[in-house]
Amino acid sequence: MGKKIKNSHLIKKGFYSKAYDLFENVGGEYSINRIIDIFPRLNTKEYYCYLMYAIYRNETPDKHMTLCEILMFMDPFIDDSYSIIHWHVKRTVKLFPEYIKIKIWAIELFGECPTSPFNNKELIDFAKSILDFDYNNQIAIKIIKKYSK
């Protein structure tokens, strides 16, 4: 565990390049669990800053997805994290339209949420796109029925 805490100090001190290289050398995908495992005991803002640096170095949908999960499920460091989540989801959809995972995530979390950052059209578009890959996705079907009225 001591080595992992040492890894976290790279981010705490702002050595994002070294932290990025370390993560890339360890290998594996970007996910909330993997980031927390490699860099434990950081706060949401520290993870956010690191992931933005990682996106700058090599923008991938998994990095955006991880960032959205951190903003959604960890202690907020900003009062309007939904707008940041919205931006990351929209950017991912624009740059990586075949990356269905973030669309599923968005409709599952925000499809019934009264404070959703996504409008009805965005949710319907995500749902239709999901059905192109998984024609029996019940959440997507429900979203289309609900918001197409």
Coordinates of C-alpha atoms in Angstrom, one line a residue:
M1 CA 0.0 0.0 0.0
G2 CA 2.9 2.4 0.7
K3 CA 4.0 2.4 -2.9
K4 CA 0.5 3.3 -4.0
I5 CA 0.3 6.2 -1.5
K6 CA 3.6 7.4 -3.0
N7 CA 2.0 7.3 -6.4
S8 CA -0.7 9.6 -5.2
H9 CA 1.9 12.1 -4.0
L10 CA 2.9 12.6 -7.7
I11 CA -0.6 14.0 -8.3
K12 CA -0.8 15.9 -5.1
K13 CA 2.4 17.6 -6.0
G14 CA 1.3 18.3 -9.6
F15 CA 3.7 15.9 -11.3
Y16 CA 1.0 14.8 -13.7
S17 CA 3.5 13.8 -16.4
K18 CA 5.2 11.4 -14.1
A19 CA 1.9 10.1 -12.8
Y20 CA 0.7 9.6 -16.4
D21 CA 3.8 7.7 -17.4
L22 CA 3.5 5.5 -14.3
F23 CA -0.2 4.7 -15.0
E24 CA 0.6 4.0 -18.7
N25 CA 3.5 1.7 -17.7
V26 CA 1.4 -0.2 -15.2
G27 CA -1.1 -0.8 -18.0
G28 CA -4.8 -1.5 -17.9
E29 CA -7.8 0.5 -18.8
Y30 CA -8.9 3.8 -17.5
S31 CA -11.8 3.2 -15.0
I32 CA -12.8 4.7 -11.7
N33 CA -11.7 1.5 -9.8
R34 CA -8.3 1.4 -11.6
I35 CA -7.5 5.1 -11.0
I36 CA -8.4 4.8 -7.3
D37 CA -6.4 1.6 -7.0
I38 CA -3.2 3.1 -8.6
F39 CA -3.7 6.5 -7.0
P40 CA -5.5 6.0 -3.7
R41 CA -6.7 8.7 -1.2
L42 CA -7.0 11.6 -3.6
N43 CA -9.9 14.0 -3.5
T44 CA -12.2 14.6 -6.5
K45 CA -10.4 17.7 -7.6
E46 CA -7.1 15.9 -7.7
Y47 CA -8.5 13.1 -9.8
Y48 CA -10.2 15.6 -12.1
C49 CA -7.0 17.6 -12.7
Y50 CA -5.0 14.4 -13.3
L51 CA -7.6 13.1 -15.7
M52 CA -7.8 16.3 -17.6
Y53 CA -4.0 16.1 -18.1
A54 CA -4.4 12.5 -19.2
I55 CA -7.0 13.6 -21.7
Y56 CA -4.7 16.3 -23.0
R57 CA -2.0 13.7 -23.5
N58 CA -4.2 11.2 -25.3
E59 CA -7.9 11.8 -25.5
T60 CA -9.9 8.5 -25.2
P61 CA -13.5 7.8 -24.4
D62 CA -12.5 5.7 -21.3
K63 CA -10.8 8.7 -19.8
H64 CA -13.9 10.9 -20.2
M65 CA -16.0 8.1 -18.8
T66 CA -13.8 7.7 -15.8
L67 CA -13.9 11.5 -15.2
C68 CA -17.7 11.5 -15.4
E69 CA -17.9 8.7 -12.9
I70 CA -15.6 10.5 -10.5
L71 CA -17.7 13.6 -10.7
M72 CA -20.9 11.7 -10.2
F73 CA -19.9 9.3 -7.4
M74 CA -17.3 11.0 -5.4
D75 CA -17.6 14.1 -3.2
P76 CA -18.3 17.1 -5.4
F77 CA -15.7 19.8 -5.5
I78 CA -17.8 22.1 -7.7
D79 CA -21.4 23.2 -7.2
D80 CA -22.5 22.3 -10.8
S81 CA -20.7 19.1 -11.6
Y82 CA -23.7 18.0 -13.8
S83 CA -22.7 20.7 -16.4
I84 CA -19.2 19.3 -16.5
I85 CA -20.5 15.8 -16.9
H86 CA -22.7 17.0 -19.7
W87 CA -19.7 18.5 -21.5
H88 CA -17.6 15.4 -21.2
V89 CA -20.4 13.1 -22.3
K90 CA -21.2 15.4 -25.3
R91 CA -17.5 15.6 -26.3
T92 CA -17.1 11.8 -26.1
V93 CA -20.2 11.3 -28.2
K94 CA -18.9 13.8 -30.8
L95 CA -15.4 12.4 -31.0
F96 CA -16.2 8.7 -30.4
P97 CA -19.7 8.1 -31.7
E98 CA -19.3 4.3 -31.6
Y99 CA -18.5 4.4 -27.9
I100 CA -21.8 3.3 -26.6
K101 CA -20.9 2.8 -22.9
I102 CA -21.1 6.5 -22.1
K103 CA -24.5 6.8 -23.8
I104 CA -25.9 3.9 -21.7
W105 CA -24.4 5.4 -18.6
A106 CA -26.0 8.8 -19.3
I107 CA -29.5 7.4 -19.9
E108 CA -29.3 5.1 -16.9
L109 CA -28.3 7.9 -14.6
F110 CA -30.2 10.8 -16.0
G111 CA -33.1 9.3 -17.9
E112 CA -35.4 9.7 -14.9
C113 CA -33.5 12.5 -13.1
P114 CA -35.5 15.8 -12.8
T115 CA -32.2 17.7 -12.6
S116 CA -30.7 16.0 -15.6
P117 CA -28.2 18.1 -17.6
F118 CA -29.5 16.4 -20.7
N119 CA -32.6 17.6 -22.6
N120 CA -35.2 15.2 -23.9
K121 CA -33.8 15.3 -27.4
E122 CA -30.3 14.3 -26.2
L123 CA -31.6 11.4 -24.2
I124 CA -33.7 10.2 -27.1
D125 CA -30.7 10.5 -29.5
F126 CA -28.6 8.5 -27.0
A127 CA -31.3 5.9 -26.7
K128 CA -31.7 5.5 -30.5
S129 CA -28.0 5.1 -30.9
I130 CA -27.9 2.4 -28.1
L131 CA -30.7 0.5 -29.9
D132 CA -28.6 0.4 -33.1
F133 CA -26.1 -1.8 -31.1
D134 CA -28.5 -3.4 -28.6
Y135 CA -32.0 -3.5 -30.1
N136 CA -33.5 -4.9 -26.9
N137 CA -32.0 -2.4 -24.4
Q138 CA -35.0 -1.8 -22.1
I139 CA -33.8 1.5 -20.7
A140 CA -33.3 2.9 -24.2
I141 CA -36.8 1.7 -25.2
K142 CA -38.3 3.3 -22.1
I143 CA -36.5 6.6 -22.7
I144 CA -37.8 6.8 -26.3
K145 CA -41.4 6.0 -25.2
K146 CA -41.2 8.5 -22.4
Y147 CA -39.8 11.5 -24.3
S148 CA -41.2 10.9 -27.7
K149 CA -44.7 11.9 -26.7

